[in-house]
CSV table of C-alpha atoms and ligand atoms in Angstrom, one decimal:
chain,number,residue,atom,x,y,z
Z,1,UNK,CA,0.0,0.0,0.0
Z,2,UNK,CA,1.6,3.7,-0.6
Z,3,UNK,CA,3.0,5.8,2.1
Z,4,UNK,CA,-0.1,8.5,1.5
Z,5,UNK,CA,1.4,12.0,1.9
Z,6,UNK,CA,4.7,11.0,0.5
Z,7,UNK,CA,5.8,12.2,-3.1
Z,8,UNK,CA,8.6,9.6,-3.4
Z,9,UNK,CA,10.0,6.6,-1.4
Z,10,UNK,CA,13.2,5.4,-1.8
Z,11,UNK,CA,14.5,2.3,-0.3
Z,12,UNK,CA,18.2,2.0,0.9
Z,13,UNK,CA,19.5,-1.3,1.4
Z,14,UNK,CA,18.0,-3.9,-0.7
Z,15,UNK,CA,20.1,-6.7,-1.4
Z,16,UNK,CA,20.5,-9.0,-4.8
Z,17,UNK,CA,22.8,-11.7,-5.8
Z,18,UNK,CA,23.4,-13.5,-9.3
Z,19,UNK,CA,23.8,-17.2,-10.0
Z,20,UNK,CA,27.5,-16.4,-10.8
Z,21,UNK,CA,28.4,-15.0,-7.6
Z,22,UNK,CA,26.4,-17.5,-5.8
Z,23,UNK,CA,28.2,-20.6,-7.9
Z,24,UNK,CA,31.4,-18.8,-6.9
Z,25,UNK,CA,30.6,-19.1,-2.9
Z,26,UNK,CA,29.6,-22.7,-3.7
Z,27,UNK,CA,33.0,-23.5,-4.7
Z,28,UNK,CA,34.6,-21.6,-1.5
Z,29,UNK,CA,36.8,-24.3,0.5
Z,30,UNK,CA,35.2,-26.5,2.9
Z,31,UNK,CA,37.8,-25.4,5.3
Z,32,UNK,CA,36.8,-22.4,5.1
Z,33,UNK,CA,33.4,-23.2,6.4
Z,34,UNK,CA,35.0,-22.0,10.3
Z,35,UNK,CA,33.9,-18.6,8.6
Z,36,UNK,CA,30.4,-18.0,10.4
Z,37,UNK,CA,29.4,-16.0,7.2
Z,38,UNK,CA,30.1,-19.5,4.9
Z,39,UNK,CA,28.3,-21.5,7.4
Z,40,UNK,CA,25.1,-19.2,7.3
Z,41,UNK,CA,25.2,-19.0,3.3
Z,42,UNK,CA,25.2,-22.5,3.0
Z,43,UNK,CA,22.1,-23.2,5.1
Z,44,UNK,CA,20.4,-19.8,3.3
Z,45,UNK,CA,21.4,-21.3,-0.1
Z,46,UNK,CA,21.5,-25.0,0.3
Z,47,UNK,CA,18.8,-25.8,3.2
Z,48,UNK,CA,15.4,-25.9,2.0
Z,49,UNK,CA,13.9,-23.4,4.7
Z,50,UNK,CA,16.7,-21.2,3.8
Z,51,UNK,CA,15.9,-21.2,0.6
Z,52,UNK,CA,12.8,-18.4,0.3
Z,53,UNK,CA,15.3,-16.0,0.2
Z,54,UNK,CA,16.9,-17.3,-3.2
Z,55,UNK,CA,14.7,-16.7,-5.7
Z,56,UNK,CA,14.0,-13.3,-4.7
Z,57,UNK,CA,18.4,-12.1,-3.8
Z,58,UNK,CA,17.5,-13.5,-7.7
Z,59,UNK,CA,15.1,-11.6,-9.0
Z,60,UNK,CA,16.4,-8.0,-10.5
Z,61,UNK,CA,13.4,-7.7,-12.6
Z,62,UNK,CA,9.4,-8.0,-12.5
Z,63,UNK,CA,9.0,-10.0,-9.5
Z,64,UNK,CA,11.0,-7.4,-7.6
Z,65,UNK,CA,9.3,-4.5,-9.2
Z,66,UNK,CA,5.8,-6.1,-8.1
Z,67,UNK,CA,7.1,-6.0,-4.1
Z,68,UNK,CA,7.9,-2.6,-4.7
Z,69,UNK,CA,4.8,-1.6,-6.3
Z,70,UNK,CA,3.0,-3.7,-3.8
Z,71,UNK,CA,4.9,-1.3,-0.9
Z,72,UNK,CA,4.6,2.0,-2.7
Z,73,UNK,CA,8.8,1.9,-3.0
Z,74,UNK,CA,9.1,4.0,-5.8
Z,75,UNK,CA,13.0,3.4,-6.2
Z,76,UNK,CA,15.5,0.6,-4.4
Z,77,UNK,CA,19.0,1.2,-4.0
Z,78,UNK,CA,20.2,-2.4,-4.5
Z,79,UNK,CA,23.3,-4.1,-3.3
Z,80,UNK,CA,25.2,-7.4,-3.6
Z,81,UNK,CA,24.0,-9.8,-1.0
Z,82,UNK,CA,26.4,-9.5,2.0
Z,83,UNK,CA,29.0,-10.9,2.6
Z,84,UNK,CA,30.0,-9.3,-1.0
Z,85,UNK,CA,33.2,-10.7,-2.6
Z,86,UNK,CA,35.0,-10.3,0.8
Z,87,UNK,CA,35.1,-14.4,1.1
Z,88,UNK,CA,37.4,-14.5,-1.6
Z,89,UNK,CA,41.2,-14.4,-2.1
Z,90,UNK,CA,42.4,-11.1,-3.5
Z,91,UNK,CA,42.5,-11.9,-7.5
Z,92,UNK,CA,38.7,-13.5,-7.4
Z,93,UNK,CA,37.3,-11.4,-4.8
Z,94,UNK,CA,38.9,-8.4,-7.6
Z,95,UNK,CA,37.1,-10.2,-10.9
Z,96,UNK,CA,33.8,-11.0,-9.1
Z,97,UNK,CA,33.4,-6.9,-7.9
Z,98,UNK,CA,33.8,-6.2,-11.4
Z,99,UNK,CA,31.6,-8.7,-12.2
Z,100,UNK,CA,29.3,-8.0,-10.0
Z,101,UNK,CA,29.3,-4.3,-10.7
Z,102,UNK,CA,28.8,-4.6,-14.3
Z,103,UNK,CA,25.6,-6.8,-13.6
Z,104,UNK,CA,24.6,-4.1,-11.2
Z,105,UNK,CA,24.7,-1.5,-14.0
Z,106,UNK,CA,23.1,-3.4,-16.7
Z,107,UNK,CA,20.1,-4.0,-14.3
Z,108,UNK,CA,20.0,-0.7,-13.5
Z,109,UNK,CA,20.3,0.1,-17.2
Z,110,UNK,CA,17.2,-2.0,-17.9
Z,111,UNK,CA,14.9,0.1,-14.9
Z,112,UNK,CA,16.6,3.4,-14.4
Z,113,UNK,CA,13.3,4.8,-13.1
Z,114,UNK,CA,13.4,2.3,-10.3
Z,115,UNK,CA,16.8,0.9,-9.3
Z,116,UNK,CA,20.2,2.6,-8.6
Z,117,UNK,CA,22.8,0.4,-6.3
Z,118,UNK,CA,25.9,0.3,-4.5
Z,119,UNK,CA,29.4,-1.0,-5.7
Z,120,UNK,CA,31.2,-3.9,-4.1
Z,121,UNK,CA,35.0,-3.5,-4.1
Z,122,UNK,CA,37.4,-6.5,-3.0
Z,123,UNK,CA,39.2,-4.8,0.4
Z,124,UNK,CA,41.8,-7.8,-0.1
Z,125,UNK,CA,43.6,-5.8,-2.6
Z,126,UNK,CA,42.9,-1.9,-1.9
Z,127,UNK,CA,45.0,-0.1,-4.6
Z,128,UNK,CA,42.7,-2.6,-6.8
Z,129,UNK,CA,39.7,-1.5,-4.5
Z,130,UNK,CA,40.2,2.0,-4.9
Z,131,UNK,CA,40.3,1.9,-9.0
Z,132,UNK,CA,37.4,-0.5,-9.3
Z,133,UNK,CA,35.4,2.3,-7.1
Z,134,UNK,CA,36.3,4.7,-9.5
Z,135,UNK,CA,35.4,2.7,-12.3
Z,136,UNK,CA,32.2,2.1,-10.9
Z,137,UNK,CA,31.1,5.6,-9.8
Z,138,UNK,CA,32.6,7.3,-12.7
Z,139,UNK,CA,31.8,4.9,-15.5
Z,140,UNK,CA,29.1,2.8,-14.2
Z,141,UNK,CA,26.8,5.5,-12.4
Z,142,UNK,CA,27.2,3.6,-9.8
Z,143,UNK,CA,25.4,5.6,-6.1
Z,144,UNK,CA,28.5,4.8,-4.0
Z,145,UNK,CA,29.4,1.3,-2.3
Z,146,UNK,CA,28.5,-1.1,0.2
Z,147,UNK,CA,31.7,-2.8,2.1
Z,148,UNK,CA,30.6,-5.9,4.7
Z,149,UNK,CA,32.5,-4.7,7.5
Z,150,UNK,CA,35.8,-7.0,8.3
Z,151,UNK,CA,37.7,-8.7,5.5
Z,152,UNK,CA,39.5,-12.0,6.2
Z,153,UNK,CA,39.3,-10.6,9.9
Z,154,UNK,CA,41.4,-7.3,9.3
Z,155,UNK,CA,39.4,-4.1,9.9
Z,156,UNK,CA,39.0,-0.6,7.4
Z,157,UNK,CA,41.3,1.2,10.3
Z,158,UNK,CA,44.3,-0.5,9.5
Z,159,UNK,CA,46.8,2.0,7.6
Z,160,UNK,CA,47.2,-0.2,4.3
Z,161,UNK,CA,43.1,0.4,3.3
Z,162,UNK,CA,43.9,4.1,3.4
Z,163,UNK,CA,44.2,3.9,-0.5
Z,164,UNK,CA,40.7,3.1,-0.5
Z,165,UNK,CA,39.7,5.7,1.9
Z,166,UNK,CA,41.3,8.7,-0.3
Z,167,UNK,CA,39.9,7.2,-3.1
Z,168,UNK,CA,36.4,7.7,-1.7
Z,169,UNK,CA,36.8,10.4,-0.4
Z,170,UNK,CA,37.8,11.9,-3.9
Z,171,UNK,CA,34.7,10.4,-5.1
Z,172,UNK,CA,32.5,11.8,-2.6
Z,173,UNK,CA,30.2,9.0,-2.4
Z,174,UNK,CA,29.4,7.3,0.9
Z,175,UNK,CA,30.0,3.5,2.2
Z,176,UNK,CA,27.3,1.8,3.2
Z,177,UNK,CA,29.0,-0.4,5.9
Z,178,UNK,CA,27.0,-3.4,6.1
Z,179,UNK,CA,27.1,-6.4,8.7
Z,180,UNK,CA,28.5,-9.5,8.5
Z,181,UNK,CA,29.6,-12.0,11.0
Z,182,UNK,CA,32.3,-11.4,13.5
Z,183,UNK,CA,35.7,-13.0,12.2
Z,184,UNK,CA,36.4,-16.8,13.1
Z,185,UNK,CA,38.5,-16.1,16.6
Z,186,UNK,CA,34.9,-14.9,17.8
Z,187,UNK,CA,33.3,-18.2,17.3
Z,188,UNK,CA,33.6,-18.7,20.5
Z,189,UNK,CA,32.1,-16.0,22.3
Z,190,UNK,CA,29.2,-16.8,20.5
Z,191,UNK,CA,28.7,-20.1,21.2
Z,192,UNK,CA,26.6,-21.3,24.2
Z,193,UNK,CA,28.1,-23.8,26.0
Z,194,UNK,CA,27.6,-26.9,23.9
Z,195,UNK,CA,29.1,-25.6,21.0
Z,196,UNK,CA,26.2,-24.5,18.7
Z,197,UNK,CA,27.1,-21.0,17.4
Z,198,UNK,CA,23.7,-19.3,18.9
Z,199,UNK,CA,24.6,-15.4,18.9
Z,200,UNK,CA,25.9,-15.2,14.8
Z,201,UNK,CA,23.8,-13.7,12.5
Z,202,UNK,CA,21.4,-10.5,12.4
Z,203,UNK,CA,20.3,-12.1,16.1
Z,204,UNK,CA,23.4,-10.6,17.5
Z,205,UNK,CA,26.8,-11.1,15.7
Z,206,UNK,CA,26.2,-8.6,12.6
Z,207,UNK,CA,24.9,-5.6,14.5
Z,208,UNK,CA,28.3,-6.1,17.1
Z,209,UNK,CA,30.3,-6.3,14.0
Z,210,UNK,CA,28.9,-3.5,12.5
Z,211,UNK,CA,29.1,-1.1,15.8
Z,212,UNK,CA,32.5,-2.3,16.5
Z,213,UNK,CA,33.8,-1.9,12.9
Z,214,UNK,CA,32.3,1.9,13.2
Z,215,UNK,CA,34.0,2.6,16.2
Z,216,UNK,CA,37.2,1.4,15.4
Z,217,UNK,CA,37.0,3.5,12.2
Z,218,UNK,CA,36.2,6.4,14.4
Z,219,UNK,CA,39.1,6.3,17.3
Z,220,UNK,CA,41.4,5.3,14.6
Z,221,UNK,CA,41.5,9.1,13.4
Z,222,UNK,CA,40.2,8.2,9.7
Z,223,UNK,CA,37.5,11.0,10.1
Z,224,UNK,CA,40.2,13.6,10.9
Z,225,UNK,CA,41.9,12.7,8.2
Z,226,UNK,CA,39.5,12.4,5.4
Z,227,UNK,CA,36.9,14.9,7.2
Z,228,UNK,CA,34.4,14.5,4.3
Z,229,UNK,CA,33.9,10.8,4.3
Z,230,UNK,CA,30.2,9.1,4.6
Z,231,UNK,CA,29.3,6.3,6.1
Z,232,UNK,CA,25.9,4.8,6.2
Z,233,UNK,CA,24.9,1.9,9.1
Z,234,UNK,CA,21.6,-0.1,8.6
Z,235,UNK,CA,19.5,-1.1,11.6
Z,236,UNK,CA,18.8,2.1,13.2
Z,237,UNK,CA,22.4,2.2,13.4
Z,238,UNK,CA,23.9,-0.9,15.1
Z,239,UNK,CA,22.8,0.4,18.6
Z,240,UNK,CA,25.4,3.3,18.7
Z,241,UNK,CA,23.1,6.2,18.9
Z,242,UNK,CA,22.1,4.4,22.1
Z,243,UNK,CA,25.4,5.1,23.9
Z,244,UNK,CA,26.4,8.8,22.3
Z,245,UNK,CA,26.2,10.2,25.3
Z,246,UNK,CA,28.7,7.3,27.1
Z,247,UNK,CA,31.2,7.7,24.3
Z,248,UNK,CA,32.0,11.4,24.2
Z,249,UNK,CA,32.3,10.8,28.4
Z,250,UNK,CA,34.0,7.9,28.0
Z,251,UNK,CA,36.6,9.0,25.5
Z,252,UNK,CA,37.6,11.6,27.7
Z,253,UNK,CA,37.4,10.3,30.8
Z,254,UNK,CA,39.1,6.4,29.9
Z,255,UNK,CA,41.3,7.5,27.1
Z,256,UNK,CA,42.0,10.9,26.7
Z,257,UNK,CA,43.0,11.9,30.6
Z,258,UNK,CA,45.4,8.7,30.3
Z,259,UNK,CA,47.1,10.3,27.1
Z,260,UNK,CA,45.3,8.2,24.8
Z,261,UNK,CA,43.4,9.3,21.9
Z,262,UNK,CA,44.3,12.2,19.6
Z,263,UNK,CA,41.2,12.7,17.9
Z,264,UNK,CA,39.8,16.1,17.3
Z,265,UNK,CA,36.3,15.7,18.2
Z,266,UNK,CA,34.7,13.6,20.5
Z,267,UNK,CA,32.7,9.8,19.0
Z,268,UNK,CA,29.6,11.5,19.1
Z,269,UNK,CA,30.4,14.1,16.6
Z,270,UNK,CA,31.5,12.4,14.2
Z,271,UNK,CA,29.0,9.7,14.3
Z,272,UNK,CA,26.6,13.1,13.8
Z,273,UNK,CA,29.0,14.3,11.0
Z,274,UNK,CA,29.7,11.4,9.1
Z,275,UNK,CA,27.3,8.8,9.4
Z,276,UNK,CA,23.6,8.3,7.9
Z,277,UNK,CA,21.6,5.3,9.5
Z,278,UNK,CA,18.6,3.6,7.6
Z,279,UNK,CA,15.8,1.8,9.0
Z,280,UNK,CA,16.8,-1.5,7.4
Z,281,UNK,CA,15.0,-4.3,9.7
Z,282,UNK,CA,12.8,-2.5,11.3
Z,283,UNK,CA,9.0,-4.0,11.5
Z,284,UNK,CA,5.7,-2.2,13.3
Z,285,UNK,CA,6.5,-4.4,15.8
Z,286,UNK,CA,5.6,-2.2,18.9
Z,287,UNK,CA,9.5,-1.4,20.2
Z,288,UNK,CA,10.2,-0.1,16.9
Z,289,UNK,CA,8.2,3.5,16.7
Z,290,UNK,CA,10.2,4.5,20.1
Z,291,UNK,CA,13.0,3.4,18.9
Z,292,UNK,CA,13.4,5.3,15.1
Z,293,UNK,CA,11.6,8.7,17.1
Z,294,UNK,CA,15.0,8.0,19.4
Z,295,UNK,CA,17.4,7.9,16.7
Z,296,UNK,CA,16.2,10.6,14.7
Z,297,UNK,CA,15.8,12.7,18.2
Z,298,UNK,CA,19.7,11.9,18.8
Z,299,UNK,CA,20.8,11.8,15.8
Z,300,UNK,CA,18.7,14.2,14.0
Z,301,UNK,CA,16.0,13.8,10.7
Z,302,UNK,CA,18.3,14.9,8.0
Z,303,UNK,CA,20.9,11.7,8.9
Z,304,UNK,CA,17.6,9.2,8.7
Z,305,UNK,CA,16.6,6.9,5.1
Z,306,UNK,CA,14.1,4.7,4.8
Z,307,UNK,CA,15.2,0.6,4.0
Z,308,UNK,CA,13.6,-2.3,4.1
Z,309,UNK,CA,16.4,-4.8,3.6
Z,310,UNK,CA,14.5,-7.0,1.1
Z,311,UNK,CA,14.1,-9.9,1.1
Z,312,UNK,CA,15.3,-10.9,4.3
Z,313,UNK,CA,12.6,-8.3,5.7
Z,314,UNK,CA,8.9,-7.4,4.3
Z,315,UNK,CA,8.5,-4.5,2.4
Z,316,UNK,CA,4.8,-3.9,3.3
Z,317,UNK,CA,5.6,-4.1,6.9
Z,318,UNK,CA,8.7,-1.6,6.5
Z,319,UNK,CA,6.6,0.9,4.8
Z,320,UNK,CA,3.8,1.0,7.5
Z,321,UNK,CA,6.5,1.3,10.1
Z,322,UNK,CA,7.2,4.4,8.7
Z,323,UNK,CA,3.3,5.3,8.1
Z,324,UNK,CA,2.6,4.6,12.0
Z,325,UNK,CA,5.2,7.4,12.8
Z,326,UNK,CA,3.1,9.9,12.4
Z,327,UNK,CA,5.9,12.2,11.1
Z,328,UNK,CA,5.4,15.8,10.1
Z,329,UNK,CA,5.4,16.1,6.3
Z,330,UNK,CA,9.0,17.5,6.1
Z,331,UNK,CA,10.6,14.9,8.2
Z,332,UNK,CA,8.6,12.3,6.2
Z,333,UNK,CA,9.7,13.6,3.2
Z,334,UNK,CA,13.1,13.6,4.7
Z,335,UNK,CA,13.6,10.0,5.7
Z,336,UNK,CA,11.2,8.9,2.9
Z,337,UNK,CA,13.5,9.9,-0.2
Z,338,UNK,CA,15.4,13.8,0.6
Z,339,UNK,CA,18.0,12.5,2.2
Z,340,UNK,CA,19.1,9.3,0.1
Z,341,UNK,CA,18.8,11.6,-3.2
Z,342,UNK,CA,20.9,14.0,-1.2
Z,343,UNK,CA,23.2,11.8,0.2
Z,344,UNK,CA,23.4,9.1,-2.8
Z,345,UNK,CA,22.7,12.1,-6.1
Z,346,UNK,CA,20.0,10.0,-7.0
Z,347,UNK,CA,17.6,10.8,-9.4
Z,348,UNK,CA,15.1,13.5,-8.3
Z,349,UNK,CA,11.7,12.5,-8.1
Z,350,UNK,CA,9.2,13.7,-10.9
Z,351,UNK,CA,8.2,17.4,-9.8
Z,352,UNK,CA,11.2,18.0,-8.0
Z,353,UNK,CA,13.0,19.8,-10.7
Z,354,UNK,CA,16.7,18.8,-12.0
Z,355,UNK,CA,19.0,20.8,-10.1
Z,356,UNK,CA,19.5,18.6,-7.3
Z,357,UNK,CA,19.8,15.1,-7.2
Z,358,UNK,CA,20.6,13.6,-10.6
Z,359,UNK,CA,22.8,10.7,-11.4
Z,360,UNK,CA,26.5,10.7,-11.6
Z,361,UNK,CA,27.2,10.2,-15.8
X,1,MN,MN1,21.1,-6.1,4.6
């Protein structure tokens, strides 16, 4: 059903996959399959009740379009299914971005009106990274990319992905930072005590990843440094604008009065500066109204996009959430589609006129 009183709606994270990326995982090492990521995709894309999700990750065409006509979602920003091509070693994880990017822009291509996406880029190798990210936004059209947080268990603060860094930042486009599972040496810690790996997944494992990958990238300095980057977090943020107010006290108070820390604002400002959260997973279920009103109180409207995370979530569901808010029409029309043009140049909606917005040639 449409979001009455909204002119547009775009949707932010909406994933897809293709059967040559999929045929790619398949062939991953078995001994890989200590990856929790591995593991999970082999019971989405192997097990029969894991596989509803398939044929719709599949679909980049009319059976898509219908959810999103059924929703009202007038455009979806579509990404490769996470974990990306960050399974890979270096030279395939390199070829299937490309890959995968040039699918991403020939489906695109085929519904301009209603699809724009995200770029994958294979961390593994990030002088590579950096020029397939070029290639992609410059050549493709493609609205920025989507990294799934660790690769091969090293994190985006460490010095040697600076390359990447600068290149985005030269680009200007922002990184949606998307979860994955925790690296192997936290199987552990999130098994119970007989060994079955309970806490993994969007239960617990990907939003801790995704905070913690954030956080590191903050009080690493990379924000001082590149002062322009964006990052976007699904999930009303990974449960960091819960604690803003702990981490601006804490970082003074534990780090900085010990002669740690040299940053030159506090965490909270830059996750206000820098970062754009998305409501990707959340349902009218009755916590969630509280919740967004929360993070767009904290955080503030014009950081706030509308996702649904199809199809791991329902898009009618998604859209009512945002219904039940009961938003004035300028904050509606903020987290409903001002921002993500804004933030993404998308394509303006009809009646909005050409001058802002407009997709990157
Ligand atoms: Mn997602």
């Amino acid at each position: 059903m449409p979001l009455d009183g909204v002119r547009h709606l775009v949707a932010t994270e909406e994933a897809f996959a293709f059967p040559g990326y999929l045929e790619a995982l398949d062939r991953l090492p078995e001994d890989a399959v200590r990856d929790l990521d591995l593991k999970e995709l082999r019971f989405i894309y192997r097990h029969p009740s894991g596989m509803e999700w398939l044929a719709p990750l599949l679909d980049t065409g009319a059976g898509r379009l219908a959810v999103m006509d059924e929703a009202g979602v007038d455009r979806a920003v579509l990404s490769l299914v996470a974990p990306g091509v960050q399974l890979f070693d270096a030279d395939e994880g390199t070829a299937m971005a490309r890959e995968a990017n040039d699918f991403l822009a020939e489906r695109i291509a085929a519904h301009p009106d209603r699809f724009s996406g995200l770029a994958v880029v294979a961390p593994q190798d990030p002088e590579r990274a950096a020029l397939e990210a070029e290639r992609a936004v410059t050549r493709l059209g493609l609205s920025g990319l989507v990294i799934n947080c660790h690769t091969h268990g090293e994190y985006l603060d460490h010095p040697r992905y600076l390359p990447l860094w600068e290149a985005v930042a030269a680009l200007d486009v922002p990184v949606y930072l998307h979860p994955r599972n925790p690296p192997p040496r936290y199987r552990d810690l999130l098994c119970d005590h007989e060994g079955q790996v309970t806490l993994a997944g969007a239960l617990w494992g990907f939003h801790h990843e995704a905070g913690l990958h954030t956080m590191r990238l903050i009080v690493s300095g990379l924000f001082d440094r590149l002062p322009t980057l964006k990052l976007v977090l699904g999930h009303l943020g990974e449960g960091l604008p819960y604690y803003l107010w702990r981490f601006d006290y804490m970082y003074h108070r534990g780090y900085r009065l010990k002669g740690q820390g040299s940053n030159e604002l506090n965490p909270g400002d830059y996750l206000r500066r820098n970062v754009w959260l998305t409501t990707s997973g959340i349902h009218p279920h009755a916590d969630c109204g509280p919740t967004l009103r929360f993070c767009i109180e904290r955080m503030g409207i014009e950081r706030m996009m509308f996702a649904i995370d199809h199809p791991f979530q329902e898009s009618v569901p998604a859209v009512a959430t945002l219904r039940d808010l009961a938003l004035s029409p300028a904050d509606l029309d903020a987290i409903a589609w001002r921002n993500a043009v804004e933030l993404f140049r998308l394509p303006s909606p009809p009646g909005e006129g050409d001058g802002d917005g407009g997709a990157p040639t």
